[in-house]
Coordinates of C-alpha atoms in Angstrom, one line a residue:
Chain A
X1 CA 150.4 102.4 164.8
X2 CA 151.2 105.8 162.8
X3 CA 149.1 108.1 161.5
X4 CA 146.7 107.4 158.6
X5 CA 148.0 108.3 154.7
X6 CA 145.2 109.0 152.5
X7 CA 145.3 105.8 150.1
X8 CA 144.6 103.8 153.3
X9 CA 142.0 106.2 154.4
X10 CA 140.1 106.1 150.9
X11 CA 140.3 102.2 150.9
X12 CA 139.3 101.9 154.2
X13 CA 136.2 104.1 153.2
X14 CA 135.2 102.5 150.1
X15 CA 135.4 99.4 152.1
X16 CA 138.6 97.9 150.1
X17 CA 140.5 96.8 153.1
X18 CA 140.9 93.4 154.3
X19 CA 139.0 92.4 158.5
X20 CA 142.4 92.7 160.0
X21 CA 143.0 96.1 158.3
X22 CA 139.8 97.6 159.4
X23 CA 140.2 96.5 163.2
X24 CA 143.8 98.4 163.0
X25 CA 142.0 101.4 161.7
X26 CA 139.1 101.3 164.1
X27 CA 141.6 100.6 167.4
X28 CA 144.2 103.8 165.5
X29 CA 141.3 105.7 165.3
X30 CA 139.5 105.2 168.4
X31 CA 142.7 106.7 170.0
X32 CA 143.9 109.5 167.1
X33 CA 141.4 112.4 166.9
X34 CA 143.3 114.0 163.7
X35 CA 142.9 110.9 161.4
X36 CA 139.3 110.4 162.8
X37 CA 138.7 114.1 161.3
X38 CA 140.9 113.0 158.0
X39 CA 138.1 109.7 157.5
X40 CA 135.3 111.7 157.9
X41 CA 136.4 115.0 155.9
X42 CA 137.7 112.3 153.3
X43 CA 133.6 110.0 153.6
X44 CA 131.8 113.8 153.5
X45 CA 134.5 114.6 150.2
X46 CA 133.5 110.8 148.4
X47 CA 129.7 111.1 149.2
X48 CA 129.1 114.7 148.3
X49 CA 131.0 113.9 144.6
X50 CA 129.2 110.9 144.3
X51 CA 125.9 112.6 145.2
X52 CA 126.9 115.9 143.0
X53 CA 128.0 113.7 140.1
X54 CA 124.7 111.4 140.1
X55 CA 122.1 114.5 140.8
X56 CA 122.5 115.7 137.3
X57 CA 123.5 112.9 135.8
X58 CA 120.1 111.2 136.6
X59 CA 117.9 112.9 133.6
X60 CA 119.2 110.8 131.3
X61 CA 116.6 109.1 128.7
X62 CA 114.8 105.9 128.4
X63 CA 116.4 103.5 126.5
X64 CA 114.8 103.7 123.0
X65 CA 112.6 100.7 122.1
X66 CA 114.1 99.4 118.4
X67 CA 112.9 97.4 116.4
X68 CA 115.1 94.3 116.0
X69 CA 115.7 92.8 112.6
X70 CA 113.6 89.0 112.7
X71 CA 116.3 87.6 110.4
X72 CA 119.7 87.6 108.8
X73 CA 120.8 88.8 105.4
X74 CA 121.1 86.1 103.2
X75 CA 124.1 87.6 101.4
X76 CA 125.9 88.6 104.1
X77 CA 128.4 86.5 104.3
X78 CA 129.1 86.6 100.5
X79 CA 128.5 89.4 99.1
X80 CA 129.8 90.3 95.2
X81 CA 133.2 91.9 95.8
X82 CA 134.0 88.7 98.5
X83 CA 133.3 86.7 95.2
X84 CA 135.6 88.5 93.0
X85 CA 138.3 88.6 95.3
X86 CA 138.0 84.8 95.4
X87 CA 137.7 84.2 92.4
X88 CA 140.8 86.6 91.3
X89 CA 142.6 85.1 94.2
X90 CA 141.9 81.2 93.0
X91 CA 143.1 82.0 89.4
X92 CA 146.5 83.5 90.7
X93 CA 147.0 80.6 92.5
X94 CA 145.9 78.2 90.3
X95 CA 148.2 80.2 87.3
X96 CA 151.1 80.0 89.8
X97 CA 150.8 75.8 90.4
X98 CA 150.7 74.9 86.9
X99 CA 153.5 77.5 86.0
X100 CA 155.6 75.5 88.8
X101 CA 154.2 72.3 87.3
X102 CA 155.5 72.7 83.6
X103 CA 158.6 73.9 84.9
X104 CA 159.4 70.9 87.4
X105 CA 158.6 68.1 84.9
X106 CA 161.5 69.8 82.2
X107 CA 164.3 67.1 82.4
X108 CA 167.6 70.0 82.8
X109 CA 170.2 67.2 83.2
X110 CA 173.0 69.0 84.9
X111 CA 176.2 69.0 83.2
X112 CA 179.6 70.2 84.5
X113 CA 182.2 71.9 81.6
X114 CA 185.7 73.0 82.6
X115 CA 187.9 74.6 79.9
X116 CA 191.4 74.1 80.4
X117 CA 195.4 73.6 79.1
X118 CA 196.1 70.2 78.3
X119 CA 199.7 69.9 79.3
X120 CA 202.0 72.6 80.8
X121 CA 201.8 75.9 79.6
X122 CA 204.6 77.1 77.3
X123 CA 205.6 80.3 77.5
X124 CA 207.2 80.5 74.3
X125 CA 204.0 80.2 72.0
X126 CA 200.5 82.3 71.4
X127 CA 197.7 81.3 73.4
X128 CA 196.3 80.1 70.1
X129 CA 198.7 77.5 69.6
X130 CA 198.3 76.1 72.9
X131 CA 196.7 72.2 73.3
X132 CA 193.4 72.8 75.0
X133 CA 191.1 70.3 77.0
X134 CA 187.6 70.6 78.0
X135 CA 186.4 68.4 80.5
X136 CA 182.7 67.7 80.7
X137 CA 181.1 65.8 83.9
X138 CA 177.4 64.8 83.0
X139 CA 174.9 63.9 85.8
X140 CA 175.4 60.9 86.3
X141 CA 179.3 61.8 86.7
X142 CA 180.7 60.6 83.8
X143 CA 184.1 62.5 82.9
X144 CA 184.6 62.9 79.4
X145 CA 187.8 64.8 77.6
X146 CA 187.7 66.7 74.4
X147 CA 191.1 67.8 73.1
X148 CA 191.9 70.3 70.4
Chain B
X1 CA 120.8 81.3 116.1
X2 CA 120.2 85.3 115.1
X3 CA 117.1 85.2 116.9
X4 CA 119.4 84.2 120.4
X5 CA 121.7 86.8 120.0
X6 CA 119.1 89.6 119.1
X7 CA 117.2 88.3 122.0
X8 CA 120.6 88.3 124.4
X9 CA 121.4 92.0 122.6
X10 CA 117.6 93.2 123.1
X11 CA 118.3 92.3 127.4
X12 CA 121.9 93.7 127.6
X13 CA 120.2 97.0 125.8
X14 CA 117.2 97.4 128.2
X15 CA 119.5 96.4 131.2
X16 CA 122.3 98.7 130.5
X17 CA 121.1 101.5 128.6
X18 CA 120.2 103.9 130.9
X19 CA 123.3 103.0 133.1
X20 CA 125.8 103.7 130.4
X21 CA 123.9 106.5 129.3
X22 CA 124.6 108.1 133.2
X23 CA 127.6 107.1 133.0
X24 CA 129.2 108.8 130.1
X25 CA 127.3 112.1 130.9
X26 CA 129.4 112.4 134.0
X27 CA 132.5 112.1 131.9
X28 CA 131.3 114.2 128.7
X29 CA 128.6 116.4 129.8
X30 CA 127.2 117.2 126.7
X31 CA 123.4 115.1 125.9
X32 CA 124.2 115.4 122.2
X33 CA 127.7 113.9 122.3
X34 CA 126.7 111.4 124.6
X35 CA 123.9 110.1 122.8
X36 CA 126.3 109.6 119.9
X37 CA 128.7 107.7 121.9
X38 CA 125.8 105.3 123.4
X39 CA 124.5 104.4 119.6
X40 CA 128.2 103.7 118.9
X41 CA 129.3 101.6 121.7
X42 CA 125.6 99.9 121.2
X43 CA 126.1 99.5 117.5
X44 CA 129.7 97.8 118.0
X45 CA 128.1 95.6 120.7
X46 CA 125.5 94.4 118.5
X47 CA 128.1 93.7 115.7
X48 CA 130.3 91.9 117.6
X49 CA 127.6 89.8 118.9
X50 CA 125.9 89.1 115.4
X51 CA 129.3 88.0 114.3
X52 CA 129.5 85.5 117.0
X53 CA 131.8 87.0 119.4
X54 CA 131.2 86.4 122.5
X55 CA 131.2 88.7 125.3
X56 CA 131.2 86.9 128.9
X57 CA 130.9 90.0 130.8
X58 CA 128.7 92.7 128.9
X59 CA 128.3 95.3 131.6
X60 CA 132.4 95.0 132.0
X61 CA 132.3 95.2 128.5
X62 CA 130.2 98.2 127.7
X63 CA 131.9 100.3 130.4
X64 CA 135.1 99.5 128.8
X65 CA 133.7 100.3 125.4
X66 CA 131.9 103.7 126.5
X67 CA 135.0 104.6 128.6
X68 CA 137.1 104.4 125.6
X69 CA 134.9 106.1 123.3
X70 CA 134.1 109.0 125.9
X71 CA 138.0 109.8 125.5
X72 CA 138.5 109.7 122.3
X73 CA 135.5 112.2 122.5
X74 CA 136.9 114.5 125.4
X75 CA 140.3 114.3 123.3
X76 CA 138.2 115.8 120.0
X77 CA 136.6 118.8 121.6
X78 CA 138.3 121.7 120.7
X79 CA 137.5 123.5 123.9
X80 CA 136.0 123.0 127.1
X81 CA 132.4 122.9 127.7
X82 CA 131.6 124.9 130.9
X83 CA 128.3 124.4 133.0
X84 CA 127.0 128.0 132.4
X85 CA 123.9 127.8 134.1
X86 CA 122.1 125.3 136.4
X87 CA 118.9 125.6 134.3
X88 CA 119.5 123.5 131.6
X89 CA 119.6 120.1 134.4
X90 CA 115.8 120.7 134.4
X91 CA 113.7 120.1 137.1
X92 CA 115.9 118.9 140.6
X93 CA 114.3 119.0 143.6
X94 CA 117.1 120.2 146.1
X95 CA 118.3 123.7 147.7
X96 CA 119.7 126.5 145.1
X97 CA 123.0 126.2 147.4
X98 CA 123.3 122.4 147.1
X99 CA 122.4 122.7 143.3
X100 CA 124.8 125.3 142.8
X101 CA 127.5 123.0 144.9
X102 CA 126.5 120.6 142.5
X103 CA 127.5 121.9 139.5
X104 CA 130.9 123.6 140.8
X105 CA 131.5 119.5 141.4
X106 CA 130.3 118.4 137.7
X107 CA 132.9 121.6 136.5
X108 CA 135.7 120.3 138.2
X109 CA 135.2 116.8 136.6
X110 CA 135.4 117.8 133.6
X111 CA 138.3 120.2 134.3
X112 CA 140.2 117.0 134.8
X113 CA 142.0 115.0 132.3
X114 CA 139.8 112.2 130.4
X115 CA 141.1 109.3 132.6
X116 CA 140.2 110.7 135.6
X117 CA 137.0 111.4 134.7
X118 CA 136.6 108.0 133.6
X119 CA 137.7 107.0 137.3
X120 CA 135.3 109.7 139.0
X121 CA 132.7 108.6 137.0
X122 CA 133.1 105.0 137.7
X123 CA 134.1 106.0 140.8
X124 CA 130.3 107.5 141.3
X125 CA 129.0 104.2 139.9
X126 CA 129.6 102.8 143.2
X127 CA 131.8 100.5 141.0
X128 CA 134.8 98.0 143.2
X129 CA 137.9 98.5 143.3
X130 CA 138.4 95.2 141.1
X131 CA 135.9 96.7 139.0
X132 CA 137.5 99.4 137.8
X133 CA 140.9 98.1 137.3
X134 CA 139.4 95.5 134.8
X135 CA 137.7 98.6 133.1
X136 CA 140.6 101.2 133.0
X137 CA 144.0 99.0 133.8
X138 CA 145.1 100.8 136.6
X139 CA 146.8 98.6 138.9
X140 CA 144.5 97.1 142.0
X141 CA 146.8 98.4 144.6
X142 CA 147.2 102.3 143.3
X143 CA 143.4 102.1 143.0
X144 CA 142.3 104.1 146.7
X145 CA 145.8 106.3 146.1
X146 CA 144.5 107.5 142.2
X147 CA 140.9 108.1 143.7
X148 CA 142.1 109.7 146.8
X149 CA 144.2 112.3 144.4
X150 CA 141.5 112.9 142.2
X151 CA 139.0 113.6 144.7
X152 CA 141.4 115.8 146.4
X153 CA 141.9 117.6 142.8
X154 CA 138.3 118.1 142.3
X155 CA 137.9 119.8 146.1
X156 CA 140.7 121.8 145.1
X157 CA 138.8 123.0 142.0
X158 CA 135.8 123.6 143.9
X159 CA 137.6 125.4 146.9
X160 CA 139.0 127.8 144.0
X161 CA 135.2 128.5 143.3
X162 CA 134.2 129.6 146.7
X163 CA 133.1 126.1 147.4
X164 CA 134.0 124.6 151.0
X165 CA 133.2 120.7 151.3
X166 CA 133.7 120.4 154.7
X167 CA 131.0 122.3 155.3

């Protein structure tokens, strides 16, 4: 087996390495003075920050005793501005379905109208003078000609 | 219903208060600012929970939440805080050297950047390896190469201090 790295060393001290892992270690290190230093330089390094990091950080306070509130707000959930904006909200929508409403029972029958020359255009005469045709197509597709 | 989740806040206060409070002094230092940061994270928790949200794992939960607002904190100092004097740690029974050992460590934390305090602090916790990747995100497996690298960072810091761990 090669030499420890350091990842493996700092698992293998914080005791994040699987059985089989830690009997490799233990048979490497039983036989490889330099990484047996490297684990225990590395275990002195973790415990002394640990240790230095907890000393100070130990005179922290009691937690503060509060006092709890015994019940809920009865308004809480809806409060004055929550009822304006629903209310404001409701009338826009309600202003918006009967606009749609009115406009949807209109009856807009759909007619077709196409302007047009009769015959053949001839060249020799004003526009004017020309026999015109309008076509209309109703909805129901009736075709109906109106001459000049 | 209120009464159950002021009763369930009321135990996840008394149980983690004091750990949280440790905790986030490792990463910030300053009492002041982290008594701030403990009636936030403690004032969100109680929200949450008197909204009905439900929180499965509240110690994962609150050193997630006091992680996060500990960084934001580091990130709004202007400038760093030293450790002037050993004084102000009040009355600690151990040798001037160890003491003084002791606060070239606490330096070099907070000489290094907010997420790796967060790690050497959760690190200090005694906190898994699973454990803290659920809290910061780092990935499982780069979990004993970040810690290694940190701790090697702070014994650089200290070695730059006149401060041998090895011995």
């Amino acid at each position: 087996m090669r030499c420890l790295n350091r990842d493996i060393i700092q698992s293998y001290i914080d005791g994040e390495v699987t059985a089989k892992t830690v009997a490799r270690i233990e048979n490497h290190l039983a036989t490889c003075g330099h990484c047996a230093d490297e684990v225990n330089h590395h275990r002195k390094l973790a415990g002394r920050v640990k240790y230095a990091l907890n000393l100070y950080a130990e005179s922290s306070p009691e937690a503060i005793k509060g006092v709890m509130p015994t019940e809920q707000s009865k308004n809480r959930f809806l409060t004055t501005k929550k009822l304006i904006c629903f209310a404001v909200a409701a009338c826009i929508l309600a202003f918006i379905l009967v606009i749609n409403r009115k406009k949807n029972t209109e009856f807009l029958p759909e007619i077709t109208t196409m302007p047009g020359f009769a015959t053949e255009i001839d060249a020799n005469r004003p526009v004017s003078k020309q026999p015109l045709v309008i076509i209309i197509i109703d909805s129901e597709g009736n075709v109906t000609e109106y001459f000049n | 219903m209120i009464n159950a989740a002021l009763t369930s806040f009321e135990e996840i206060y008394a149980d983690n208060h004091s750990t949280m409070f440790r905790f986030a002094k490792k990463m910030v230092g300053d009492y002041d600012a982290v008594a701030d940061i403990m009636q936030e994270v403690f004032i969100d928790l109680f929200n949450k929970m008197n909204n009905g949200g439900e929180i499965h794992h509240p110690r994962g939960w609150l050193y997630r939440a006091t992680s996060n607002k500990c960084i934001d904190s580091i990130r709004k100092q202007k400038r760093f805080k030293r450790i002037e004097s050993i004084e102000e740690y009040g009355n600690i029974q151990e040798s001037k050297e160890e003491q003084e050992f002791a606060v070239a460590i606490n330096a070099a934390v907070l000489k290094l950047n907010p997420r790796e305090r967060v790690l050497a602090a959760l690190y200090s916790e005694g906190l898994s390896y699973k454990e803290m990747t659920e809290v910061t995100g780092i990935r499982f497996t780069s979990m004993g190469k970040t810690i290694s690298r940190i701790l090697r960072k702070i014994e650089c810091e200290c070695k730059n201090q006149g401060y041998e761990m090895s011995e």
